[in-house]
PDB file of C-alpha atoms in Angstrom:
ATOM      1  CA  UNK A 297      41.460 -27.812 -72.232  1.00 59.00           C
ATOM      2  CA  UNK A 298      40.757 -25.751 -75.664  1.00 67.00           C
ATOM      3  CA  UNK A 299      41.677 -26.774 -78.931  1.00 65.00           C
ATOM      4  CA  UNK A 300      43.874 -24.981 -81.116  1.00 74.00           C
ATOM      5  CA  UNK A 301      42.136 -22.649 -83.729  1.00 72.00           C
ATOM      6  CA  UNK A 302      43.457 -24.713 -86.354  1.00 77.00           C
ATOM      7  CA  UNK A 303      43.923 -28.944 -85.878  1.00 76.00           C
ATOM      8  CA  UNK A 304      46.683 -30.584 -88.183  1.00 69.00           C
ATOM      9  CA  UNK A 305      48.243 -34.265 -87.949  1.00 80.00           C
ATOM     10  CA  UNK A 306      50.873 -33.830 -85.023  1.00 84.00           C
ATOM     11  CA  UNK A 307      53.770 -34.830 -87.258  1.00 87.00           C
ATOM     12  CA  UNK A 308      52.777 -31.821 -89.358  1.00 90.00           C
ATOM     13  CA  UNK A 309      52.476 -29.186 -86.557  1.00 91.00           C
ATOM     14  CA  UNK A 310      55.761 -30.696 -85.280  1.00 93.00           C
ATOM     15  CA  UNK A 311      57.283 -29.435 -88.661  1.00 94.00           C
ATOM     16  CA  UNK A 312      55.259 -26.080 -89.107  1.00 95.00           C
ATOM     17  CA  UNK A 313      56.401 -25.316 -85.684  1.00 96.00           C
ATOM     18  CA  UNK A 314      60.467 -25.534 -86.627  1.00 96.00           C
ATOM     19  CA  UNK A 315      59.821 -24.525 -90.150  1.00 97.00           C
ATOM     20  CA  UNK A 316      57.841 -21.331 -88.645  1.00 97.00           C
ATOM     21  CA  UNK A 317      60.702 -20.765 -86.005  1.00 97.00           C
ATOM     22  CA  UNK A 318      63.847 -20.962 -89.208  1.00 96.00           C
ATOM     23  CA  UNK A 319      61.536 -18.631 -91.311  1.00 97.00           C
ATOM     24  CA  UNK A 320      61.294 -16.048 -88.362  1.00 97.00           C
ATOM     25  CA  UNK A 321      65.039 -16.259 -87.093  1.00 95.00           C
ATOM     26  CA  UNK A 322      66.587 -15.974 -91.016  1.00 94.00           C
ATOM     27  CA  UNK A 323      63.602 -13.710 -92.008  1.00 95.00           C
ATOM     28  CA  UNK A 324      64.025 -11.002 -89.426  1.00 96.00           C
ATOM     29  CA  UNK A 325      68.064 -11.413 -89.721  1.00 94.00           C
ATOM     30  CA  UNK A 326      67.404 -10.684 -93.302  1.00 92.00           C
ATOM     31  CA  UNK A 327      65.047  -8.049 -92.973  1.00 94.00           C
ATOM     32  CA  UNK A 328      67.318  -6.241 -90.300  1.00 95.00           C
ATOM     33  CA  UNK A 329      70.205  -6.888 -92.778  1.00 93.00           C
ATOM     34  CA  UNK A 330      68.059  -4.731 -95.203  1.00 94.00           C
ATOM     35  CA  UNK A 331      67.392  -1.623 -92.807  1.00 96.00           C
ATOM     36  CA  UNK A 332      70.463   0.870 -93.266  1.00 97.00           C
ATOM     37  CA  UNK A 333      72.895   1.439 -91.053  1.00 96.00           C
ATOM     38  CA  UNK A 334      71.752   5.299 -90.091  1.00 97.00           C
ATOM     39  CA  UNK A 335      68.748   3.913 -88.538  1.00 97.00           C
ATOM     40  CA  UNK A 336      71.026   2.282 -85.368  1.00 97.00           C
ATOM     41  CA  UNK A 337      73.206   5.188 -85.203  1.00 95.00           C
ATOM     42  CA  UNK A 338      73.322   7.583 -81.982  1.00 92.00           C
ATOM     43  CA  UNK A 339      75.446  10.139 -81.359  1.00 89.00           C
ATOM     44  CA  UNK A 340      78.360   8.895 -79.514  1.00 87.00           C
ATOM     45  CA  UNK A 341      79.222  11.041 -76.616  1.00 80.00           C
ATOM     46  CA  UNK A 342      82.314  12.144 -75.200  1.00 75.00           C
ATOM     47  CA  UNK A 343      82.284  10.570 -72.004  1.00 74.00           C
ATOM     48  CA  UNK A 344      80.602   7.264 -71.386  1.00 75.00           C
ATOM     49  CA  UNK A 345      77.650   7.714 -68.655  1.00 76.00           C
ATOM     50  CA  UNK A 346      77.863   4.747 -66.716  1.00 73.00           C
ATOM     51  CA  UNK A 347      75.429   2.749 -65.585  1.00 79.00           C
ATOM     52  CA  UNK A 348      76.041   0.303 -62.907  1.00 79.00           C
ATOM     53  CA  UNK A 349      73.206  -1.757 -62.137  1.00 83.00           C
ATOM     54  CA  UNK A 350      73.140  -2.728 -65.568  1.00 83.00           C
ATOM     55  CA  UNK A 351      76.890  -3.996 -65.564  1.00 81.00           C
ATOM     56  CA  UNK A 352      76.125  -5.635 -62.295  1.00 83.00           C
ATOM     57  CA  UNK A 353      73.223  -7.361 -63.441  1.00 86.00           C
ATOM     58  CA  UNK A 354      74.977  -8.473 -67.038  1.00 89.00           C
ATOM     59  CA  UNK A 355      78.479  -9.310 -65.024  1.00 85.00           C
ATOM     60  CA  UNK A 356      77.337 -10.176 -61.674  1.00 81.00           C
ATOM     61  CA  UNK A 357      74.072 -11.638 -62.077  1.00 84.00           C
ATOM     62  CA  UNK A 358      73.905 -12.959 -66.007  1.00 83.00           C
ATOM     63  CA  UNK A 359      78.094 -13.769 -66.492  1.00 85.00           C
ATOM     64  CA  UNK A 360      77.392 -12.626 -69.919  1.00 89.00           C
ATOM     65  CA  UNK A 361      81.406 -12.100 -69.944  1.00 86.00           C
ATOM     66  CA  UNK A 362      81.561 -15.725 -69.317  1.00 85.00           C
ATOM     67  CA  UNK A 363      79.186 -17.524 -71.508  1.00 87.00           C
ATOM     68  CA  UNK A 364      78.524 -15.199 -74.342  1.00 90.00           C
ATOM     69  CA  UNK A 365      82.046 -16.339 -76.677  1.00 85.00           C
ATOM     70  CA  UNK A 366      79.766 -19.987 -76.783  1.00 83.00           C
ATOM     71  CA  UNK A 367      77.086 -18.620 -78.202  1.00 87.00           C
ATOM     72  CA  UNK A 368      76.981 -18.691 -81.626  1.00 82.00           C
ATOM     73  CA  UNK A 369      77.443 -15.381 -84.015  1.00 81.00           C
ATOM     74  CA  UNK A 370      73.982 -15.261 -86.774  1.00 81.00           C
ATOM     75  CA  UNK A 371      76.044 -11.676 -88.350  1.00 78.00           C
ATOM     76  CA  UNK A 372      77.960 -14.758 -90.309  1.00 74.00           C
ATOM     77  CA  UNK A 373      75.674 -16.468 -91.604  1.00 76.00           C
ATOM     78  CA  UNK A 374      74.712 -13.511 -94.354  1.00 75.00           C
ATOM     79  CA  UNK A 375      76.549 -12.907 -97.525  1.00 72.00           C
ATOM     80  CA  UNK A 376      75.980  -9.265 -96.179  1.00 77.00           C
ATOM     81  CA  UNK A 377      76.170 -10.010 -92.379  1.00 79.00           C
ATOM     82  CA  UNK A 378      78.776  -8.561 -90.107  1.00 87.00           C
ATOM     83  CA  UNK A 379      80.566 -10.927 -87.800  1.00 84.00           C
ATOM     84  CA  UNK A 380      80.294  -9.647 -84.153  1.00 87.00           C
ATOM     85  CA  UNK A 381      82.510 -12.799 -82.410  1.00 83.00           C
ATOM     86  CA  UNK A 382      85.854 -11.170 -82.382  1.00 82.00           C
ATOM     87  CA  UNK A 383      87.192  -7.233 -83.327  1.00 89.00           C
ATOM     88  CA  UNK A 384      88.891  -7.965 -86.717  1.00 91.00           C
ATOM     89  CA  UNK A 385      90.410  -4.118 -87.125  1.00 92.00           C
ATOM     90  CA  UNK A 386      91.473  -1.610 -84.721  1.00 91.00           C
ATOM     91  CA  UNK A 387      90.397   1.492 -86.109  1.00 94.00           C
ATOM     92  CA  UNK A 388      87.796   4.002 -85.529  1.00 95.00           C
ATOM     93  CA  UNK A 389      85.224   3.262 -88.368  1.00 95.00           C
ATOM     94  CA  UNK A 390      85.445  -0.132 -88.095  1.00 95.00           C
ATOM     95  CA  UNK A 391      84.510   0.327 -84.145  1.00 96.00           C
ATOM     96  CA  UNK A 392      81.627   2.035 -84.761  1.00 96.00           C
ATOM     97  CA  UNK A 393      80.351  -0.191 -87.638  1.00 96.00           C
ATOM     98  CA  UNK A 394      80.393  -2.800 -85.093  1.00 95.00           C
ATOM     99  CA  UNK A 395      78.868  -0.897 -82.605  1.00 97.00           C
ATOM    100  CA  UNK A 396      75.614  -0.298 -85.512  1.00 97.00           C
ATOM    101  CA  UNK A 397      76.008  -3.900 -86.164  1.00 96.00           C
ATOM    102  CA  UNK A 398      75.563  -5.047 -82.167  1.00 96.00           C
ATOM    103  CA  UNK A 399      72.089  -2.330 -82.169  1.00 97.00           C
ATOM    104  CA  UNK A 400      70.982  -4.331 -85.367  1.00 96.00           C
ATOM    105  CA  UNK A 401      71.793  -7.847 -83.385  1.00 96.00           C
ATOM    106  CA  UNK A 402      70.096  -6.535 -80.251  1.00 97.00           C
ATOM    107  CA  UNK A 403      66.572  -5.302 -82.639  1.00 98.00           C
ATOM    108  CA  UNK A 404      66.750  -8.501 -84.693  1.00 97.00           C
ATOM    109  CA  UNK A 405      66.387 -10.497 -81.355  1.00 97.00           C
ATOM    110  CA  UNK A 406      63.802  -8.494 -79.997  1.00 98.00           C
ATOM    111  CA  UNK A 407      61.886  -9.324 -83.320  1.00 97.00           C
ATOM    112  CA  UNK A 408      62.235 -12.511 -83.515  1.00 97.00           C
ATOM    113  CA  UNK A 409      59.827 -13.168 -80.287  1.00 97.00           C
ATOM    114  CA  UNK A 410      57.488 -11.242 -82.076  1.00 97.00           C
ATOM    115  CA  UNK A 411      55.687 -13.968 -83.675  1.00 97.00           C
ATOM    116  CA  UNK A 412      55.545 -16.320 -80.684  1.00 97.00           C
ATOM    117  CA  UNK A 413      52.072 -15.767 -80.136  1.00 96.00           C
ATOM    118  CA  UNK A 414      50.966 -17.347 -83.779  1.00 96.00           C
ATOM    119  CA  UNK A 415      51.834 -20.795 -82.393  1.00 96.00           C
ATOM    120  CA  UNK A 416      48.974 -20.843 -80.660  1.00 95.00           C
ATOM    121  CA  UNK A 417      46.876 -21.220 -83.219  1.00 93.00           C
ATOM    122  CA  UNK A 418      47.702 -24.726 -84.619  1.00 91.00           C
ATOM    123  CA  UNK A 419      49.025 -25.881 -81.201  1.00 94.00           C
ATOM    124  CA  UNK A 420      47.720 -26.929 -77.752  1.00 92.00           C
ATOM    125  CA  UNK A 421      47.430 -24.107 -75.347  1.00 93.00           C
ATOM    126  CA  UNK A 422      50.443 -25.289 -73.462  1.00 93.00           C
ATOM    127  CA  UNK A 423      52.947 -26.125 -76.760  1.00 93.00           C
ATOM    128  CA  UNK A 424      52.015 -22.059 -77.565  1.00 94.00           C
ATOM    129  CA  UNK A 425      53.539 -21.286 -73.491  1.00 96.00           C
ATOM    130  CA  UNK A 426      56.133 -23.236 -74.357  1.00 96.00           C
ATOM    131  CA  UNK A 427      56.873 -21.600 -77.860  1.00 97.00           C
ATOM    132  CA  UNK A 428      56.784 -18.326 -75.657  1.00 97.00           C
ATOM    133  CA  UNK A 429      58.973 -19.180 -73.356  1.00 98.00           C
ATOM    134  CA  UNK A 430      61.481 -20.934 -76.260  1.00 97.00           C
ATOM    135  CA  UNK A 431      61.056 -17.300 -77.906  1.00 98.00           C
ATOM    136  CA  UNK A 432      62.573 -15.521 -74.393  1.00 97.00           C
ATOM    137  CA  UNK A 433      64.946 -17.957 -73.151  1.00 96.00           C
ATOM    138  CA  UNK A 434      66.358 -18.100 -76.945  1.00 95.00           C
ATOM    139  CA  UNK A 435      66.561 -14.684 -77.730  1.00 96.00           C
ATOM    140  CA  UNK A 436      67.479 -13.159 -74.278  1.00 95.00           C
ATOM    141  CA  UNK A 437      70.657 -14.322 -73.677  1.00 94.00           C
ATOM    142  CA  UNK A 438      71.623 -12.365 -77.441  1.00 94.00           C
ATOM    143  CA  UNK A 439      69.743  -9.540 -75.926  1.00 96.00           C
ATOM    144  CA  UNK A 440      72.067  -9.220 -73.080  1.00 95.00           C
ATOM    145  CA  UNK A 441      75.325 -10.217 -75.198  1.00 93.00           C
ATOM    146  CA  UNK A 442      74.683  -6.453 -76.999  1.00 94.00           C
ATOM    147  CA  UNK A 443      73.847  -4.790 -74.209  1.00 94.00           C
ATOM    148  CA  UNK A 444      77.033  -5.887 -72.636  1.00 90.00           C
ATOM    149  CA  UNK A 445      78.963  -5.320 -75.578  1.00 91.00           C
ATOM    150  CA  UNK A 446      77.835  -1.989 -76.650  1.00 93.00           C
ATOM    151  CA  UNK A 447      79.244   0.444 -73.799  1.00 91.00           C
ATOM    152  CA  UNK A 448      82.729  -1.773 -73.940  1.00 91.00           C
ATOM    153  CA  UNK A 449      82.192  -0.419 -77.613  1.00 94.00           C
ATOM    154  CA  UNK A 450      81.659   3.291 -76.877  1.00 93.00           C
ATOM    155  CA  UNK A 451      84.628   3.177 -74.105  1.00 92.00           C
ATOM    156  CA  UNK A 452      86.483   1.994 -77.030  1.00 94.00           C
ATOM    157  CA  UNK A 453      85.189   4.754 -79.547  1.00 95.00           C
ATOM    158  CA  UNK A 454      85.797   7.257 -76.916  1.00 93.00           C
ATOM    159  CA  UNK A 455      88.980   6.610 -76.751  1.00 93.00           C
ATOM    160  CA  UNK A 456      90.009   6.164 -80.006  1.00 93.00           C
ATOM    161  CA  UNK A 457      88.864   9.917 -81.296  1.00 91.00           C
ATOM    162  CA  UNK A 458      90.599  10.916 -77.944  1.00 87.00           C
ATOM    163  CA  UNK A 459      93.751   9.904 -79.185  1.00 87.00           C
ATOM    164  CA  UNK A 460      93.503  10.687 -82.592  1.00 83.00           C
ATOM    165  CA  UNK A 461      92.791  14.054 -81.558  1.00 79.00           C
ATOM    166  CA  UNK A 462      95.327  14.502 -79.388  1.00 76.00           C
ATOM    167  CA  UNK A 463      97.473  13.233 -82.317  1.00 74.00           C
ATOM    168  CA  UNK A 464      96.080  16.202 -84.709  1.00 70.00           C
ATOM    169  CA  UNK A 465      96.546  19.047 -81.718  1.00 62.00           C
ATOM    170  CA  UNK A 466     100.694  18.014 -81.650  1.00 60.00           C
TER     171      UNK A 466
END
């Protein structure tokens, strides 16, 4: 068995180790917070391409559809944040704000596992697999809440300039 790179008193690993893990989650959140909006913007198209293995997996598979309204919403949390539990307005720009804010959600997750790896330097080999593993099984299921969410979101955006242009043509 091999030491950690750095030894501390186990009561003060114990509370680096959460300490580290609230600085990461609310850091990154804030940092993503910080990027602008244009950076998780894509041209919408006008016809959703779908892809069914991925709604089988995230339906069939995952339940995301099932699960994902206990899981709790971090957008909130911020002064600036952007609440992704429920749709608030039903209008076009608001749509696609949330649809930015659900790419944001989805690159603030991947993020956040980022620094998994650094707990293996003031912990035993198998508390830094286990602070991997926390990092995936944590972050994941947020992962697959946007992924689910975002095509609903384009269907939706689709269809709203659809019928506001038909509006305009009559």
């Amino acid at each position: 068995m091999t030491l950690p790179l750095i030894t501390l008193d186990l009561w003060l690993t114990i509370f680096l180790d959460i300490v580290l893990w609230f600085v990461f989650h609310m850091g990154f959140a804030k940092i993503a917070n910080m990027i602008p909006d244009r950076y998780f913007e894509k041209p919408i198209p006008d016809e959703i391409k779908e892809k069914p293995m991925q709604q089988f997996f995230l339906k069939k598979i995952f339940y995301v559809h099932k699960w994902k309204k206990f899981s709790p919403d971090g957008g909130a949390w911020f002064k600036e944040g952007f609440s992704k539990r429920y749709l608030k307005e039903k209008n076009l720009s608001y749509y696609e704000k949330f649809l930015i804010e659900t790419r944001r959600a989805e690159f603030t997750h991947y993020l956040i596992m980022l620094p998994a790896p650094i707990f293996f330097l003031f912990n035993p080999v198998w508390v830094g697999w286990f602070m991997i593993a926390y990092a995936i099984l944590f972050n994941i299921p947020f992962i697959l809440i946007q992924k689910y969410n975002q095509p609903r979101l384009i269907k939706l955006i689709i269809k709203t300039r659809s019928r506001q242009n038909n509006a305009e043509v009559k």
